[in-house]
Amino acid sequence: MHVTMKSALAAIEAARKEAVKLKTQMCIAVVDSGANLKAFVRMDDAWVGSIDIAIKKAKTAVYFGMPTGEIGKLSQPGGSLFGIEHSNDGLITFPGGLPIVDEEGVLVGAIGVSGSSVENDHKVAAAGLKVVGICDLPQHPWRT
Amino acid sequence: MHVTMKSALAAIEAARKEAVKLKTQMCIAVVDSGANLKAFVRMDDAWVGSIDIAIKKAKTAVYFGMPTGEIGKLSQPGGSLFGIEHSNDGLITFPGGLPIVDEEGVLVGAIGVSGSSVENDHKVAAAGLKVVGICDLPQHPWRT
Amino acid sequence: MHVTMKSALAAIEAARKEAVKLKTQMCIAVVDSGANLKAFVRMDDAWVGSIDIAIKKAKTAVYFGMPTGEIGKLSQPGGSLFGIEHSNDGLITFPGGLPIVDEEGVLVGAIGVSGSSVENDHKVAAAGLKVVGICDLPQHPWRT
Amino acid sequence: MHVTMKSALAAIEAARKEAVKLKTQMCIAVVDSGANLKAFVRMDDAWVGSIDIAIKKAKTAVYFGMPTGEIGKLSQPGGSLFGIEHSNDGLITFPGGLPIVDEEGVLVGAIGVSGSSVENDHKVAAAGLKVVGICDLPQHPWRT
């Protein structure tokens, strides 16, 4: 199951509004459950370098079915997943990427945001997620 | 000068409507004059393989300030640009990518479309372009 | 919807038997509808270079929902899709890749085979496909 | 000398059974002594991001003839191999990859597993290895 275009655009629009409220300029990406890009918007004056980070955050969140920041906790020096960022053509493991889980507990995609502090990135991603789903997957086994 | 977010989304929406009219499912990308992604939408059931092609068509159109199909005429075996597709991490040189030139003759970005025949791809790109500019650059020197 | 592990392994086993019958050594790959690898086998003495080709054939077939050889007809010099192989990190557009479509007409994945002549590659892919689905998608709109 | 297809599939099947026993969903890869993919299976609902990690763990284990976790001890900040993950198109240096050494002490391939905690990944890899060899190479010089 995949996030629909309509949902992806609704998530991006809600995220964009939050970004405006926070007086930030963001790149906002939505990928489907196969980690393939579904929709993307770069606000005017957002960092060019955030394009790839927003997309990679969304991909990372769907790759492992969890918020990107959770992976980052485990990938620090000495952590159990140190260096995981070298996989999958590059992961981004700090906050700003959230899985999109539908009402039946199915992972249907993810949203990734980049352009400000990670706190703001996370807030904007959460605002986008809120209108289309939640980010908590049920305990394994969950379905894709 | 760059295409604004507002213009990019307007172009995508106009293109999407044309795609619906043609009963096709398209990926539609807009890049700015630096060939960096500005906005993107994948319609439901559009080919997954078209994501990259739509983006590459938009990039290709802005890289050289001309419709992708024009480059493709020159990149055939024996042609003066044979093999140019190997540059810039991969070009797409068949129709479906159009520069976006504003009313002052400035290249501000490009639109790229993929998902059906190249004729349909071109039509959809043209419909998107129409609401935000033209694709004909003035003779060199032109500004970016 | 995605091809299951069980179906992917069944397809590979049927393909492998056909390869033995043809006295060939093949690489056989199955990807899901997101073009992500599901299962893979390299027969003993199969070409090392066929690993990537088999996987790329499977990806190519799912990217565009059609047999790889069909794309190859359109990507010849002068053809409407000339150079499409430069997209998606490299396509393989000669025969040997087939979409897997389930009984409800949904594209659930693809099988890709490499290791002998393209005729043999195609036969082996077809033998694998046969036990898990068909390769003909209904007319658009089809679902992924 | 290379791991045979039969051995690779036997290792994967044994690993898969261990994964089921642990109530996990794993990606399991086997590469030969040239670090080229021999066989691969992704269990249903395994993380999409684990495909590449399982393969990279197997490659990493064969690249250096040791368990991936051993390399990870040396690649921490300040360690003698800090940053080695940047080589070979990306290494994964936390546990879950084990060399496959045959009864004559020859490195014939490696198994890589990803999809759960590194402890579980390691257990599943070890279960796969057990049916086809050991992971301890004799002191240098050893043969490939």
Coordinates of C-alpha atoms in Angstrom, one line a residue:
Chain A
M1 CA 0.0 0.0 0.0
H2 CA 1.2 3.4 -0.9
V3 CA 0.4 6.9 0.2
T4 CA -1.8 8.5 -2.5
M5 CA -0.9 11.7 -4.4
K6 CA -3.7 13.5 -2.7
S7 CA -2.5 12.5 0.8
A8 CA 1.1 13.4 -0.1
L9 CA 0.1 16.8 -1.3
A10 CA -2.1 17.4 1.8
A11 CA 0.9 16.4 4.0
I12 CA 3.2 18.8 2.2
E13 CA 0.7 21.7 2.4
A14 CA 0.2 21.2 6.1
A15 CA 3.9 21.0 6.6
R16 CA 4.5 24.1 4.5
K17 CA 2.0 26.1 6.7
E18 CA 3.8 25.0 9.8
A19 CA 7.1 26.1 8.2
V20 CA 5.6 29.5 7.5
K21 CA 4.4 29.8 11.1
L22 CA 7.9 29.0 12.3
K23 CA 9.3 31.6 9.8
T24 CA 11.5 29.0 8.1
Q25 CA 12.1 27.9 4.5
M26 CA 11.9 24.2 4.1
C27 CA 12.3 21.4 1.6
I28 CA 9.5 18.8 2.1
A29 CA 9.5 15.4 0.6
V30 CA 7.1 12.5 0.6
V31 CA 8.0 8.9 -0.5
D32 CA 5.9 5.8 -0.8
S33 CA 6.4 2.5 1.0
G34 CA 9.0 1.5 -1.6
A35 CA 11.0 4.6 -0.8
N36 CA 10.2 6.1 -4.2
L37 CA 9.5 9.9 -4.4
K38 CA 5.8 10.8 -4.4
A39 CA 5.8 14.6 -4.0
F40 CA 8.2 17.3 -3.2
V41 CA 8.2 21.1 -2.6
R42 CA 11.1 23.5 -2.0
M43 CA 10.0 26.8 -0.5
D44 CA 11.5 29.9 -1.8
D45 CA 14.9 30.7 -0.4
A46 CA 15.2 27.2 1.2
W47 CA 18.8 25.8 1.2
V48 CA 19.7 24.0 -2.0
G49 CA 21.5 21.5 0.1
S50 CA 18.3 20.6 1.8
I51 CA 16.7 19.1 -1.3
D52 CA 18.7 15.9 -1.0
I53 CA 18.5 15.8 2.8
A54 CA 14.7 16.1 2.9
I55 CA 14.4 13.3 0.3
K56 CA 17.0 11.1 2.2
K57 CA 15.2 11.7 5.5
A58 CA 12.0 10.5 4.0
K59 CA 13.7 7.4 2.4
T60 CA 15.5 6.6 5.7
A61 CA 12.3 6.8 7.7
V62 CA 10.6 4.3 5.3
Y63 CA 13.6 2.1 5.0
F64 CA 13.5 1.2 8.7
G65 CA 10.0 2.1 9.6
M66 CA 11.0 4.6 12.3
P67 CA 11.7 8.3 12.8
T68 CA 15.1 9.2 11.5
G69 CA 16.2 10.6 14.9
E70 CA 15.7 7.1 16.4
I71 CA 18.3 5.7 14.1
G72 CA 20.6 8.5 14.8
K73 CA 20.7 7.6 18.5
L74 CA 22.0 4.1 17.5
S75 CA 24.5 5.2 14.9
Q76 CA 26.7 7.4 17.1
P77 CA 30.3 6.4 17.6
G78 CA 30.3 3.3 19.8
G79 CA 26.6 2.7 19.0
S80 CA 25.3 -0.5 17.6
L81 CA 24.6 0.9 14.2
F82 CA 27.6 3.1 13.8
G83 CA 28.2 3.9 10.2
I84 CA 24.7 2.8 8.9
E85 CA 24.6 6.0 7.0
H86 CA 26.9 4.4 4.4
S87 CA 24.1 2.1 3.2
N88 CA 21.4 2.8 0.7
D89 CA 23.3 5.5 -1.2
G90 CA 23.4 7.6 2.0
L91 CA 21.0 7.9 5.0
I92 CA 20.2 10.9 7.0
T93 CA 19.8 9.9 10.6
F94 CA 19.0 13.1 12.5
P95 CA 15.4 14.2 13.1
G96 CA 13.1 15.4 10.4
G97 CA 12.0 12.1 8.8
L98 CA 8.8 10.3 10.0
P99 CA 7.1 7.2 8.7
I100 CA 3.5 7.5 7.6
V101 CA 1.4 4.7 9.0
D102 CA -2.3 4.5 8.0
E103 CA -5.2 3.7 10.3
E104 CA -4.8 0.0 9.7
G105 CA -1.2 0.0 10.9
V106 CA 0.3 -0.2 7.5
L107 CA 3.5 1.7 6.6
V108 CA 2.4 3.6 3.4
G109 CA 5.3 6.0 3.1
A110 CA 7.3 8.7 4.9
I111 CA 7.8 12.5 5.1
G112 CA 11.1 14.2 5.3
V113 CA 11.9 17.8 6.0
S114 CA 15.1 19.9 6.0
G115 CA 15.8 23.6 6.1
S116 CA 16.2 24.8 9.6
S117 CA 17.2 23.4 13.0
V118 CA 16.4 19.7 13.5
E119 CA 13.8 20.7 16.1
N120 CA 12.0 22.8 13.5
D121 CA 12.5 20.2 10.8
H122 CA 10.9 17.6 13.1
K123 CA 8.0 20.0 13.9
V124 CA 7.3 20.6 10.3
A125 CA 7.4 16.9 9.4
A126 CA 5.1 16.2 12.3
A127 CA 2.6 18.8 11.2
G128 CA 2.6 17.2 7.7
L129 CA 2.2 13.7 9.1
K130 CA -0.7 14.7 11.3
V131 CA -3.1 15.2 8.5
V132 CA -2.4 11.9 6.8
G133 CA -1.5 9.3 9.5
I134 CA 0.6 8.5 12.5
C135 CA 4.2 7.4 12.7
D136 CA 4.0 4.6 15.2
L137 CA 4.1 1.2 13.7
P138 CA 2.4 -1.7 15.6
Q139 CA 4.8 -4.3 16.9
H140 CA 6.2 -6.6 14.4
P141 CA 5.0 -8.2 12.3
W142 CA 3.7 -5.2 10.5
R143 CA 2.8 -5.1 6.9
T144 CA 4.1 -3.1 4.0
Chain B
M1 CA 16.5 34.3 -11.2
H2 CA 14.5 31.2 -10.3
V3 CA 11.0 30.0 -10.8
T4 CA 9.1 30.5 -7.5
M5 CA 7.4 27.8 -5.5
K6 CA 4.1 29.3 -6.4
S7 CA 4.8 29.2 -10.1
A8 CA 6.3 25.7 -9.9
L9 CA 3.1 24.4 -8.2
A10 CA 0.9 26.2 -10.7
A11 CA 2.8 24.6 -13.6
I12 CA 2.5 21.2 -12.0
E13 CA -1.2 21.6 -11.4
A14 CA -1.8 22.7 -15.0
A15 CA 0.3 19.8 -16.3
R16 CA -1.6 17.4 -14.0
K17 CA -4.9 18.5 -15.4
E18 CA -3.7 17.9 -18.9
A19 CA -2.5 14.5 -17.9
V20 CA -5.9 13.7 -16.6
K21 CA -7.5 14.9 -19.8
L22 CA -5.2 12.6 -21.8
K23 CA -6.1 9.7 -19.4
T24 CA -2.4 9.3 -18.5
Q25 CA -0.5 9.0 -15.2
M26 CA 2.5 11.2 -15.1
C27 CA 5.5 12.2 -13.0
I28 CA 5.9 16.0 -13.2
A29 CA 9.1 17.8 -12.0
V30 CA 10.1 21.5 -11.9
V31 CA 13.7 22.6 -11.4
D32 CA 15.1 26.1 -10.9
S33 CA 17.7 27.7 -13.1
G34 CA 20.4 25.9 -11.1
A35 CA 18.9 22.6 -12.2
N36 CA 17.9 22.0 -8.5
L37 CA 14.5 20.4 -7.8
K38 CA 11.8 22.9 -6.9
A39 CA 8.6 20.7 -6.9
F40 CA 7.5 17.3 -8.0
V41 CA 4.4 15.2 -8.1
R42 CA 3.9 11.6 -9.1
M43 CA 0.3 10.8 -10.0
D44 CA -1.2 7.6 -8.6
D45 CA -0.2 4.6 -10.7
A46 CA 2.4 6.5 -12.7
W47 CA 5.4 4.4 -13.5
V48 CA 8.0 4.3 -10.8
G49 CA 10.7 4.5 -13.5
S50 CA 9.3 7.9 -14.6
I51 CA 10.3 9.6 -11.4
D52 CA 13.9 9.8 -12.4
I53 CA 13.1 10.5 -16.0
A54 CA 10.9 13.4 -15.3
I55 CA 13.5 15.0 -13.0
K56 CA 16.3 14.3 -15.5
K57 CA 14.2 15.8 -18.4
A58 CA 13.7 19.0 -16.4
K59 CA 17.4 19.2 -15.5
T60 CA 18.5 18.5 -19.1
A61 CA 16.2 21.3 -20.4
V62 CA 17.7 23.8 -18.0
Y63 CA 21.3 22.5 -18.4
F64 CA 21.2 23.6 -22.1
G65 CA 18.3 26.0 -22.2
M66 CA 16.4 24.1 -24.8
P67 CA 13.7 21.4 -25.1
T68 CA 15.1 18.0 -24.4
G69 CA 13.9 16.7 -27.8
E70 CA 16.2 19.3 -29.5
I71 CA 19.2 17.8 -27.8
G72 CA 18.1 14.3 -28.7
K73 CA 18.3 15.2 -32.4
L74 CA 21.9 16.0 -32.0
S75 CA 22.9 13.0 -29.8
Q76 CA 22.0 10.3 -32.3
P77 CA 24.8 8.0 -33.6
G78 CA 26.9 10.1 -35.9
G79 CA 25.4 13.4 -34.5
S80 CA 27.5 16.1 -33.1
L81 CA 26.5 15.5 -29.5
F82 CA 26.5 11.7 -29.6
G83 CA 26.8 10.3 -26.1
I84 CA 26.1 13.6 -24.3
E85 CA 23.7 11.6 -22.1
H86 CA 26.7 10.3 -20.1
S87 CA 27.3 13.8 -18.7
N88 CA 25.8 15.4 -15.6
D89 CA 24.9 12.0 -13.9
G90 CA 22.7 11.1 -16.9
L91 CA 20.6 13.2 -19.3
I92 CA 17.3 12.3 -20.9
T93 CA 17.2 13.7 -24.4
F94 CA 13.9 12.8 -25.8
P95 CA 10.8 15.0 -25.6
G96 CA 9.1 15.9 -22.4
G97 CA 11.4 18.6 -20.9
L98 CA 11.0 22.3 -21.6
P99 CA 12.8 25.3 -20.3
I100 CA 10.8 27.9 -18.4
V101 CA 11.6 31.4 -19.7
D102 CA 10.0 34.4 -18.1
E103 CA 8.6 37.5 -19.8
E104 CA 11.9 39.2 -19.7
G105 CA 13.6 36.4 -21.6
V106 CA 15.3 35.0 -18.5
L107 CA 15.7 31.2 -18.0
V108 CA 14.2 30.6 -14.6
G109 CA 13.8 26.8 -14.6
A110 CA 12.4 23.9 -16.5
I111 CA 9.6 21.4 -16.4
G112 CA 10.0 17.7 -17.1
V113 CA 7.3 15.1 -17.6
S114 CA 7.4 11.3 -18.0
G115 CA 4.7 8.6 -17.9
S116 CA 3.3 8.0 -21.4
S117 CA 4.3 8.4 -25.0
V118 CA 6.8 11.1 -25.7
E119 CA 4.1 13.0 -27.5
N120 CA 1.9 12.9 -24.4
D121 CA 4.8 13.8 -22.2
H122 CA 5.5 16.8 -24.3
K123 CA 1.9 17.9 -24.3
V124 CA 1.7 17.7 -20.6
A125 CA 4.9 19.6 -20.1
A126 CA 3.7 22.3 -22.5
A127 CA 0.4 22.6 -20.6
G128 CA 2.4 23.2 -17.4
L129 CA 4.8 25.6 -19.0
K130 CA 2.0 27.7 -20.6
V131 CA 0.8 29.0 -17.2
V132 CA 4.2 30.2 -16.1
G133 CA 6.2 31.3 -19.1
I134 CA 7.5 30.3 -22.5
C135 CA 10.3 28.0 -23.6
D136 CA 12.1 30.1 -26.2
L137 CA 15.2 31.8 -25.0
P138 CA 16.4 34.9 -26.8
Q139 CA 19.5 34.5 -28.8
H140 CA 22.7 34.3 -26.8
P141 CA 23.7 36.0 -24.6
W142 CA 20.9 35.2 -22.3
R143 CA 21.0 35.5 -18.6
T144 CA 20.6 32.9 -15.9
Chain C
M1 CA 1.0 -5.0 -3.2
H2 CA 4.2 -6.9 -3.4
V3 CA 5.2 -10.3 -4.5
T4 CA 5.7 -12.5 -1.4
M5 CA 8.9 -14.3 -0.5
K6 CA 7.3 -17.6 -1.2
S7 CA 6.2 -16.6 -4.7
A8 CA 9.6 -15.0 -5.4
L9 CA 11.4 -18.2 -4.5
A10 CA 8.9 -20.3 -6.4
A11 CA 9.5 -18.2 -9.5
I12 CA 13.3 -18.5 -9.1
E13 CA 13.1 -22.3 -8.7
A14 CA 10.9 -22.7 -11.8
A15 CA 13.3 -20.4 -13.7
R16 CA 16.3 -22.3 -12.5
K17 CA 14.8 -25.6 -13.7
E18 CA 14.3 -24.2 -17.1
A19 CA 17.8 -22.9 -17.1
V20 CA 19.1 -26.4 -16.4
K21 CA 16.9 -27.8 -19.1
L22 CA 18.5 -25.3 -21.5
K23 CA 21.9 -26.2 -20.3
T24 CA 22.6 -22.6 -19.2
Q25 CA 23.9 -20.9 -16.1
M26 CA 21.8 -18.0 -15.1
C27 CA 21.4 -15.2 -12.6
I28 CA 17.8 -14.8 -11.6
A29 CA 16.4 -11.9 -9.7
V30 CA 12.9 -11.0 -8.4
V31 CA 12.0 -7.4 -7.3
D32 CA 8.8 -6.1 -5.7
S33 CA 6.5 -3.4 -7.0
G34 CA 8.8 -0.8 -5.6
A35 CA 11.7 -2.2 -7.6
N36 CA 13.4 -3.4 -4.4
L37 CA 15.2 -6.8 -4.4
K38 CA 13.1 -9.6 -3.0
A39 CA 15.2 -12.7 -4.0
F40 CA 18.1 -13.6 -6.1
V41 CA 20.1 -16.7 -7.1
R42 CA 23.3 -17.1 -9.2
M43 CA 23.7 -20.6 -10.5
D44 CA 27.2 -22.0 -10.3
D45 CA 29.5 -20.8 -13.2
A46 CA 27.0 -18.1 -14.2
W47 CA 28.8 -14.9 -15.4
V48 CA 29.6 -12.5 -12.7
G49 CA 28.6 -9.7 -15.0
S50 CA 25.1 -11.1 -15.1
I51 CA 24.3 -10.4 -11.5
D52 CA 23.8 -6.7 -12.1
I53 CA 22.1 -7.3 -15.5
A54 CA 19.5 -9.7 -14.0
I55 CA 18.7 -7.3 -11.2
K56 CA 18.5 -4.3 -13.6
K57 CA 16.2 -6.3 -16.0
A58 CA 13.9 -7.0 -13.1
K59 CA 13.9 -3.3 -12.0
T60 CA 13.4 -2.1 -15.5
A61 CA 10.4 -4.3 -16.0
V62 CA 8.8 -3.0 -12.9
Y63 CA 9.8 0.6 -13.5
F64 CA 7.6 0.7 -16.7
G65 CA 5.3 -2.2 -16.3
M66 CA 6.4 -4.0 -19.4
P67 CA 8.8 -6.6 -20.7
T68 CA 12.3 -5.2 -21.0
G69 CA 12.5 -6.1 -24.7
E70 CA 9.5 -3.8 -25.4
I71 CA 11.4 -0.8 -24.1
G72 CA 14.4 -1.8 -26.1
K73 CA 12.4 -1.6 -29.3
L74 CA 11.7 2.1 -28.5
S75 CA 15.2 3.0 -27.3
Q76 CA 17.1 2.3 -30.5
P77 CA 18.9 5.1 -32.3
G78 CA 16.2 7.3 -33.8
G79 CA 13.5 5.7 -31.6
S80 CA 11.3 7.7 -29.3
L81 CA 13.0 6.6 -26.1
F82 CA 16.7 6.7 -27.3
G83 CA 18.9 6.9 -24.3
I84 CA 16.4 6.0 -21.7
E85 CA 19.0 3.5 -20.3
H86 CA 20.7 6.5 -18.7
S87 CA 17.9 6.9 -16.2
N88 CA 17.3 5.2 -12.9
D89 CA 21.0 4.3 -12.3
G90 CA 21.0 2.3 -15.5
L91 CA 18.3 0.3 -17.3
I92 CA 18.7 -2.9 -19.3
T93 CA 16.3 -2.9 -22.2
F94 CA 16.9 -6.1 -24.0
P95 CA 14.8 -9.2 -23.3
G96 CA 14.9 -11.2 -20.1
G97 CA 12.9 -9.0 -17.7
L98 CA 9.2 -9.5 -17.2
P99 CA 6.6 -7.8 -14.9
I100 CA 4.7 -10.1 -12.5
V101 CA 1.0 -9.2 -12.6
D102 CA -1.3 -11.0 -10.2
E103 CA -4.7 -12.4 -10.9
E104 CA -6.4 -9.1 -10.1
G105 CA -4.3 -7.2 -12.6
V106 CA -2.0 -5.7 -10.1
L107 CA 1.7 -5.2 -10.8
V108 CA 3.4 -6.9 -7.8
G109 CA 7.0 -7.2 -9.0
A110 CA 9.2 -8.4 -11.8
I111 CA 11.6 -11.2 -12.7
G112 CA 14.9 -10.6 -14.4
V113 CA 17.2 -13.2 -15.9
S114 CA 20.7 -13.0 -17.4
G115 CA 23.4 -15.5 -18.4
S116 CA 22.9 -16.8 -21.9
S117 CA 21.4 -15.5 -25.2
V118 CA 18.5 -13.1 -24.8
E119 CA 16.2 -15.8 -26.2
N120 CA 17.2 -18.1 -23.4
D121 CA 17.1 -15.4 -20.8
H122 CA 13.6 -14.6 -21.9
K123 CA 12.5 -18.3 -21.8
V124 CA 13.9 -18.7 -18.3
A125 CA 12.2 -15.6 -17.1
A126 CA 8.9 -16.7 -18.7
A127 CA 9.2 -20.1 -17.0
G128 CA 9.7 -18.4 -13.6
L129 CA 6.8 -16.0 -14.2
K130 CA 4.5 -18.8 -15.2
V131 CA 4.2 -20.2 -11.7
V132 CA 3.4 -16.9 -10.0
G133 CA 1.4 -14.7 -12.5
I134 CA 1.3 -13.2 -15.9
C135 CA 3.1 -10.2 -17.4
D136 CA 0.2 -8.5 -19.2
L137 CA -1.1 -5.5 -17.4
P138 CA -4.6 -4.4 -18.0
Q139 CA -5.0 -1.1 -19.9
H140 CA -4.3 1.9 -17.8
P141 CA -5.3 2.7 -15.1
W142 CA -3.7 -0.1 -13.4
R143 CA -2.8 -0.3 -9.8
T144 CA 0.4 -0.6 -8.0
Chain D
M1 CA 37.1 -21.3 -4.5
H2 CA 33.5 -20.1 -4.1
V3 CA 30.5 -21.1 -2.1
T4 CA 28.2 -23.1 -4.3
M5 CA 24.6 -22.2 -5.1
K6 CA 23.5 -25.2 -3.1
S7 CA 25.4 -24.2 -0.1
A8 CA 24.4 -20.6 -0.4
L9 CA 20.7 -21.5 -0.4
A10 CA 21.2 -24.0 2.4
A11 CA 22.8 -21.2 4.5
I12 CA 19.9 -18.8 3.7
E13 CA 17.3 -21.4 4.6
A14 CA 18.9 -22.2 7.9
A15 CA 19.3 -18.4 8.6
R16 CA 15.6 -17.9 7.7
K17 CA 14.5 -20.5 10.1
E18 CA 16.5 -18.9 12.9
A19 CA 14.9 -15.6 12.0
V20 CA 11.4 -17.1 12.3
K21 CA 12.4 -18.6 15.6
L22 CA 13.4 -15.1 16.8
K23 CA 10.2 -13.6 15.4
T24 CA 12.2 -11.3 13.2
Q25 CA 12.0 -10.4 9.5
M26 CA 15.4 -10.4 7.8
C27 CA 17.2 -9.8 4.6
I28 CA 19.8 -12.5 4.1
A29 CA 22.6 -12.3 1.5
V30 CA 25.4 -14.7 0.5
V31 CA 28.4 -13.5 -1.6
D32 CA 31.2 -15.6 -3.0
S33 CA 34.9 -15.1 -2.4
G34 CA 35.0 -12.4 -5.0
A35 CA 32.3 -10.4 -3.0
N36 CA 29.8 -11.0 -5.8
L37 CA 26.2 -11.8 -4.9
K38 CA 25.4 -15.5 -4.9
A39 CA 21.9 -15.6 -3.3
F40 CA 19.6 -13.3 -1.5
V41 CA 16.2 -13.5 0.2
R42 CA 14.1 -10.7 1.8
M43 CA 11.5 -12.1 4.2
D44 CA 8.0 -10.6 4.0
D45 CA 7.8 -7.3 5.9
A46 CA 11.5 -7.0 6.4
W47 CA 12.8 -3.4 6.2
V48 CA 13.5 -2.2 2.7
G49 CA 16.6 -0.5 4.0
S50 CA 18.0 -3.9 5.1
I51 CA 18.4 -5.1 1.5
D52 CA 21.5 -3.0 1.0
I53 CA 22.8 -3.5 4.5
A54 CA 22.6 -7.3 4.3
I55 CA 24.5 -7.3 1.0
K56 CA 27.1 -4.8 2.3
K57 CA 27.6 -6.9 5.4
A58 CA 28.3 -10.0 3.4
K59 CA 30.7 -8.0 1.1
T60 CA 32.5 -6.4 4.0
A61 CA 33.0 -9.8 5.7
V62 CA 34.6 -11.2 2.6
Y63 CA 36.5 -8.1 1.7
F64 CA 38.6 -8.5 4.9
G65 CA 38.0 -12.1 5.8
M66 CA 36.6 -11.3 9.2
P67 CA 33.3 -10.7 11.0
T68 CA 31.9 -7.3 10.3
G69 CA 31.8 -6.4 14.0
E70 CA 35.6 -6.9 14.2
I71 CA 36.1 -4.2 11.7
G72 CA 33.7 -2.0 13.5
K73 CA 35.8 -2.1 16.6
L74 CA 38.7 -0.6 14.6
S75 CA 36.7 2.0 12.7
Q76 CA 35.5 4.0 15.6
P77 CA 36.7 7.6 16.0
G78 CA 40.4 7.5 17.0
G79 CA 40.6 3.9 15.8
S80 CA 43.2 2.7 13.3
L81 CA 40.6 2.1 10.5
F82 CA 38.4 5.2 11.2
G83 CA 36.4 6.0 8.0
I84 CA 37.1 2.7 6.3
E85 CA 33.3 2.6 5.5
H86 CA 34.0 5.1 2.7
S87 CA 35.8 2.4 0.7
N88 CA 34.4 -0.1 -1.7
D89 CA 31.2 1.8 -2.4
G90 CA 30.3 1.6 1.3
L91 CA 31.0 -0.9 4.0
I92 CA 28.8 -1.9 7.0
T93 CA 31.0 -2.6 10.0
F94 CA 28.6 -3.6 12.7
P95 CA 27.7 -7.2 13.5
G96 CA 25.7 -9.4 11.1
G97 CA 28.3 -10.3 8.5
L98 CA 30.4 -13.5 8.7
P99 CA 33.0 -15.0 6.4
I100 CA 32.3 -18.5 5.2
V101 CA 35.4 -20.7 5.5
D102 CA 35.4 -24.2 4.3
E103 CA 36.8 -27.3 6.0
E104 CA 40.2 -26.8 4.3
G105 CA 40.5 -23.2 5.7
V106 CA 39.6 -21.5 2.4
L107 CA 37.5 -18.4 2.4
V108 CA 34.7 -19.2 0.0
G109 CA 32.3 -16.4 0.7
A110 CA 30.3 -14.6 3.4
I111 CA 26.8 -14.3 4.8
G112 CA 25.2 -11.0 5.7
V113 CA 22.0 -10.4 7.7
S114 CA 20.0 -7.3 8.5
G115 CA 16.6 -6.6 9.9
S116 CA 16.6 -6.5 13.7
S117 CA 19.0 -5.7 16.5
V118 CA 22.6 -6.4 15.7
E119 CA 22.5 -9.2 18.2
N120 CA 19.7 -10.9 16.3
D121 CA 21.3 -10.2 13.0
H122 CA 24.5 -11.9 14.2
K123 CA 22.6 -14.9 15.5
V124 CA 20.8 -15.4 12.2
A125 CA 24.0 -15.1 10.3
A126 CA 25.7 -17.6 12.6
A127 CA 22.8 -20.0 12.1
G128 CA 23.2 -19.8 8.4
L129 CA 27.0 -20.1 8.5
K130 CA 26.8 -23.2 10.7
V131 CA 25.4 -25.4 8.0
V132 CA 28.0 -24.5 5.4
G133 CA 31.3 -23.8 7.2
I134 CA 33.0 -21.8 9.9
C135 CA 34.1 -18.1 10.1
D136 CA 37.6 -18.5 11.4
L137 CA 40.3 -18.2 8.8
P138 CA 43.7 -19.8 9.5
Q139 CA 46.5 -17.4 10.2
H140 CA 47.8 -15.7 7.1
P141 CA 48.6 -16.7 4.4
W142 CA 45.2 -18.0 3.6
R143 CA 43.9 -18.7 0.2
T144 CA 41.0 -17.2 -1.8

